[in-house]
């Protein structure tokens, strides 16, 4: 059965009908499912979560547009996954560490990374990758799954140092489960019983490779059994369900019961609405109707409907949120475009000692800059 149909056919009698079916709190119309419990979040926290998910959706749209205009480099869209990203980071405490991939823009933002800092590296600003002091986010990882054993290592360090008030949350995609680093990281997480939560964002496609070509396992979550750790599947398009299972996993990582293991593998069943990156064309390898079916369970619409039904959100407040979102994104874009990069940095950080051939290229570039100025090299569309 496809993951999409599995969510459609979810038994309505319980939020967790079986070990295999994903945890679900809201149905696609924003109704609380029978016997489901809404997380203990205040109205203000629920509105804040909704605002951040909407902001992520809008940021994604603007970033894609800017890439098409040549204002930023290749970008990895997150639409369809932003609800799970925001929800997982809402479950983190300040002292917890986040290990993102190249797609977790919203997860990084919620855990303390500024919006402008998400754009600056894509404009060639080297300092954009620097994470501010006091923000526990590792730089994004481009190679697939390399962050998994590193996250395990940090969590193991916390355990050895008896830092029991913190845990590590590591994001990965379904394609990462085919990498050796995934198996090594989860194996040692089980062996050393580390305070780590691994969130597999199963968006059904590893670029152009469908999930069924990644593994013959019925689910990704069941892979945890081989490493002696617990796992849970969750509807990744249901922000409240994602928050709930992530919060429970993080609490268990820090304060396990006598018979509990600290690490958890969460499989968030969701969908990547658009391209893998702006260098990708998904129409080549998947049916356009497929995305439309998943969009019926859209995380933004779903949480919005719930908040309206509960009287937590109305049109006036939503208009305020929209204005605030536009202002935040516009300010971030303006800051990113004001930042200037020195072209000499292209050469300075390649070798410890610059070879003659690279020095000659640098001298040639600087001669052109001196002759024509920097304007022809800017490539900025006003």
CSV table of C-alpha atoms in Angstrom, one decimal, residues 113-307:
chain,number,residue,atom,x,y,z
A,113,UNK,CA,19.1,30.8,13.0
A,114,UNK,CA,18.1,34.1,11.4
A,115,UNK,CA,16.3,34.2,8.1
A,116,UNK,CA,19.0,36.4,6.5
A,117,UNK,CA,21.6,33.8,7.5
A,118,UNK,CA,19.7,31.2,5.4
A,119,UNK,CA,20.1,33.4,2.3
A,120,UNK,CA,23.6,34.7,2.7
A,121,UNK,CA,25.5,31.5,1.9
A,122,UNK,CA,23.4,31.2,-1.2
A,123,UNK,CA,24.7,34.6,-2.3
A,124,UNK,CA,28.3,33.7,-1.7
A,125,UNK,CA,28.6,35.2,1.7
A,126,UNK,CA,31.0,32.9,3.5
A,127,UNK,CA,30.1,34.2,7.0
A,128,UNK,CA,26.5,33.2,6.4
A,129,UNK,CA,27.4,29.6,7.4
A,130,UNK,CA,28.6,30.7,10.8
A,131,UNK,CA,26.1,29.8,13.5
A,132,UNK,CA,25.9,32.4,16.3
A,133,UNK,CA,27.0,31.6,19.8
A,134,UNK,CA,24.2,30.2,21.9
A,135,UNK,CA,22.4,28.7,18.9
A,136,UNK,CA,22.8,25.0,18.9
A,137,UNK,CA,22.5,24.2,15.2
A,138,UNK,CA,25.2,22.5,13.2
A,139,UNK,CA,25.9,23.8,9.7
A,140,UNK,CA,23.8,22.1,7.1
A,141,UNK,CA,25.1,18.8,5.6
A,142,UNK,CA,25.2,18.4,1.8
A,143,UNK,CA,26.6,14.8,1.5
A,144,UNK,CA,23.9,12.3,2.3
A,145,UNK,CA,23.7,10.8,5.8
A,146,UNK,CA,27.1,12.1,7.0
A,147,UNK,CA,25.4,13.9,9.9
A,148,UNK,CA,24.0,10.7,11.3
A,149,UNK,CA,27.1,9.3,13.0
A,150,UNK,CA,28.2,12.8,13.9
A,151,UNK,CA,24.9,13.4,15.7
A,152,UNK,CA,25.3,10.1,17.5
A,153,UNK,CA,28.8,11.1,18.5
A,154,UNK,CA,27.7,14.4,20.0
A,155,UNK,CA,24.9,12.6,21.9
A,156,UNK,CA,27.3,10.0,23.2
A,157,UNK,CA,29.6,12.9,24.4
A,158,UNK,CA,26.6,14.4,26.3
A,159,UNK,CA,26.0,11.1,28.0
A,160,UNK,CA,29.7,10.6,28.9
A,161,UNK,CA,29.7,14.1,30.3
A,162,UNK,CA,26.5,13.4,32.2
A,163,UNK,CA,24.7,16.3,30.6
A,164,UNK,CA,21.3,14.8,31.2
A,165,UNK,CA,19.4,18.0,30.3
A,166,UNK,CA,20.0,17.9,26.6
A,167,UNK,CA,19.5,15.7,23.5
A,168,UNK,CA,20.4,15.7,19.8
A,169,UNK,CA,17.9,15.8,17.0
A,170,UNK,CA,19.1,14.7,13.6
A,171,UNK,CA,17.2,15.1,10.4
A,172,UNK,CA,17.7,12.8,7.3
A,173,UNK,CA,15.8,11.8,4.2
A,174,UNK,CA,14.6,8.5,3.1
A,175,UNK,CA,17.5,8.3,0.6
A,176,UNK,CA,19.9,8.5,3.5
A,177,UNK,CA,18.7,5.1,4.8
A,178,UNK,CA,20.6,3.5,1.9
A,179,UNK,CA,23.9,5.0,3.0
A,180,UNK,CA,26.4,3.2,5.3
A,181,UNK,CA,26.5,6.3,7.6
A,182,UNK,CA,22.9,5.7,8.5
A,183,UNK,CA,23.5,2.2,9.6
A,184,UNK,CA,26.7,3.0,11.5
A,185,UNK,CA,25.1,5.9,13.3
A,186,UNK,CA,22.0,4.1,14.4
A,187,UNK,CA,24.0,0.9,15.3
A,188,UNK,CA,26.2,2.8,17.7
A,189,UNK,CA,23.3,4.9,19.0
A,190,UNK,CA,21.8,1.6,20.1
A,191,UNK,CA,25.0,0.1,21.4
A,192,UNK,CA,25.9,3.2,23.5
A,193,UNK,CA,22.2,4.1,24.3
A,194,UNK,CA,22.7,7.8,23.4
A,195,UNK,CA,20.2,10.6,23.9
A,196,UNK,CA,19.4,11.1,20.2
A,197,UNK,CA,16.3,11.3,18.1
A,198,UNK,CA,16.7,10.6,14.3
A,199,UNK,CA,13.9,12.1,12.2
A,200,UNK,CA,13.6,10.5,8.8
A,201,UNK,CA,11.6,12.8,6.5
A,202,UNK,CA,10.2,10.2,4.2
A,203,UNK,CA,9.1,12.4,1.3
A,204,UNK,CA,8.8,9.4,-1.0
A,205,UNK,CA,11.6,10.4,-3.4
A,206,UNK,CA,15.4,10.5,-3.1
A,207,UNK,CA,15.7,12.9,-6.0
A,208,UNK,CA,14.3,10.7,-8.8
A,209,UNK,CA,14.5,7.3,-6.9
A,210,UNK,CA,11.1,6.3,-5.3
A,211,UNK,CA,11.0,4.9,-1.8
A,212,UNK,CA,10.2,1.4,-2.9
A,213,UNK,CA,13.6,1.3,-4.7
A,214,UNK,CA,15.4,2.4,-1.6
A,215,UNK,CA,14.4,-0.6,0.6
A,216,UNK,CA,12.3,-3.8,0.5
A,217,UNK,CA,11.3,-3.1,4.2
A,218,UNK,CA,7.6,-2.3,4.6
A,219,UNK,CA,8.5,0.8,6.6
A,220,UNK,CA,11.6,2.8,7.3
A,221,UNK,CA,10.7,2.9,11.0
A,222,UNK,CA,11.1,-0.9,11.4
A,223,UNK,CA,14.8,-0.6,10.5
A,224,UNK,CA,15.3,0.5,14.1
A,225,UNK,CA,14.6,-3.0,15.4
A,226,UNK,CA,17.9,-4.2,14.0
A,227,UNK,CA,19.7,-1.6,16.2
A,228,UNK,CA,17.8,-2.3,19.4
A,229,UNK,CA,16.1,1.1,19.5
A,230,UNK,CA,12.5,2.3,19.5
A,231,UNK,CA,10.8,3.8,16.5
A,232,UNK,CA,7.5,5.5,15.6
A,233,UNK,CA,5.8,6.5,12.4
A,234,UNK,CA,3.9,9.8,12.2
A,235,UNK,CA,1.8,11.6,9.7
A,236,UNK,CA,4.5,14.2,8.6
A,237,UNK,CA,1.8,16.5,7.3
A,238,UNK,CA,0.1,16.8,10.7
A,239,UNK,CA,2.2,19.3,12.7
A,240,UNK,CA,0.5,18.5,16.0
A,241,UNK,CA,1.2,14.8,15.7
A,242,UNK,CA,4.9,15.5,14.7
A,243,UNK,CA,5.3,17.7,17.7
A,244,UNK,CA,3.8,15.2,20.0
A,245,UNK,CA,6.0,12.2,19.0
A,246,UNK,CA,9.1,14.3,18.8
A,247,UNK,CA,8.5,15.8,22.2
A,248,UNK,CA,7.9,12.3,23.7
A,249,UNK,CA,11.1,11.0,22.0
A,250,UNK,CA,13.2,13.9,23.3
A,251,UNK,CA,11.9,13.5,26.8
A,252,UNK,CA,12.7,9.8,26.7
A,253,UNK,CA,16.2,10.5,25.4
A,254,UNK,CA,16.9,12.7,28.4
A,255,UNK,CA,14.9,10.8,31.1
A,256,UNK,CA,14.2,7.2,30.1
A,257,UNK,CA,12.3,4.9,32.3
A,258,UNK,CA,14.1,1.9,33.7
A,259,UNK,CA,13.1,-0.3,30.8
A,260,UNK,CA,13.4,2.3,28.0
A,261,UNK,CA,16.1,3.0,25.5
A,262,UNK,CA,17.2,6.6,24.9
A,263,UNK,CA,17.4,6.8,21.1
A,264,UNK,CA,14.4,6.9,18.8
A,265,UNK,CA,13.9,6.7,15.0
A,266,UNK,CA,10.9,8.7,13.8
A,267,UNK,CA,9.6,8.1,10.3
A,268,UNK,CA,7.7,11.2,9.2
A,269,UNK,CA,5.5,10.1,6.3
A,270,UNK,CA,5.1,13.2,4.1
A,271,UNK,CA,5.7,14.4,0.5
A,272,UNK,CA,8.0,16.7,-1.3
A,273,UNK,CA,5.6,18.9,-3.3
A,274,UNK,CA,8.1,20.3,-5.7
A,275,UNK,CA,11.6,19.7,-7.0
A,276,UNK,CA,14.5,18.1,-5.1
A,277,UNK,CA,16.4,21.3,-5.8
A,278,UNK,CA,16.0,24.2,-8.2
A,279,UNK,CA,18.4,22.2,-10.5
A,280,UNK,CA,15.8,19.3,-10.7
A,281,UNK,CA,12.7,18.7,-12.9
A,282,UNK,CA,10.4,16.3,-11.1
A,283,UNK,CA,8.0,16.1,-14.1
A,284,UNK,CA,10.6,13.8,-15.7
A,285,UNK,CA,10.2,11.0,-13.1
A,286,UNK,CA,6.8,11.4,-11.4
A,287,UNK,CA,3.2,12.0,-12.1
A,288,UNK,CA,1.9,15.5,-11.4
A,289,UNK,CA,-1.4,14.1,-10.0
A,290,UNK,CA,0.6,12.4,-7.2
A,291,UNK,CA,1.4,15.7,-5.5
A,292,UNK,CA,-2.2,16.9,-5.8
A,293,UNK,CA,-3.4,13.9,-3.8
A,294,UNK,CA,-0.9,14.7,-1.0
A,295,UNK,CA,-1.8,18.4,-1.0
A,296,UNK,CA,-5.3,17.4,0.3
A,297,UNK,CA,-3.6,16.9,3.6
A,298,UNK,CA,-1.5,20.1,3.5
A,299,UNK,CA,0.0,21.0,6.8
A,300,UNK,CA,-0.7,24.7,6.5
A,301,UNK,CA,-4.4,24.2,5.6
A,302,UNK,CA,-4.8,21.5,8.2
A,303,UNK,CA,-3.6,23.5,11.1
A,304,UNK,CA,-5.4,26.6,9.9
A,305,UNK,CA,-8.7,24.8,9.9
A,306,UNK,CA,-8.1,23.4,13.4
A,307,UNK,CA,-7.3,26.8,14.8
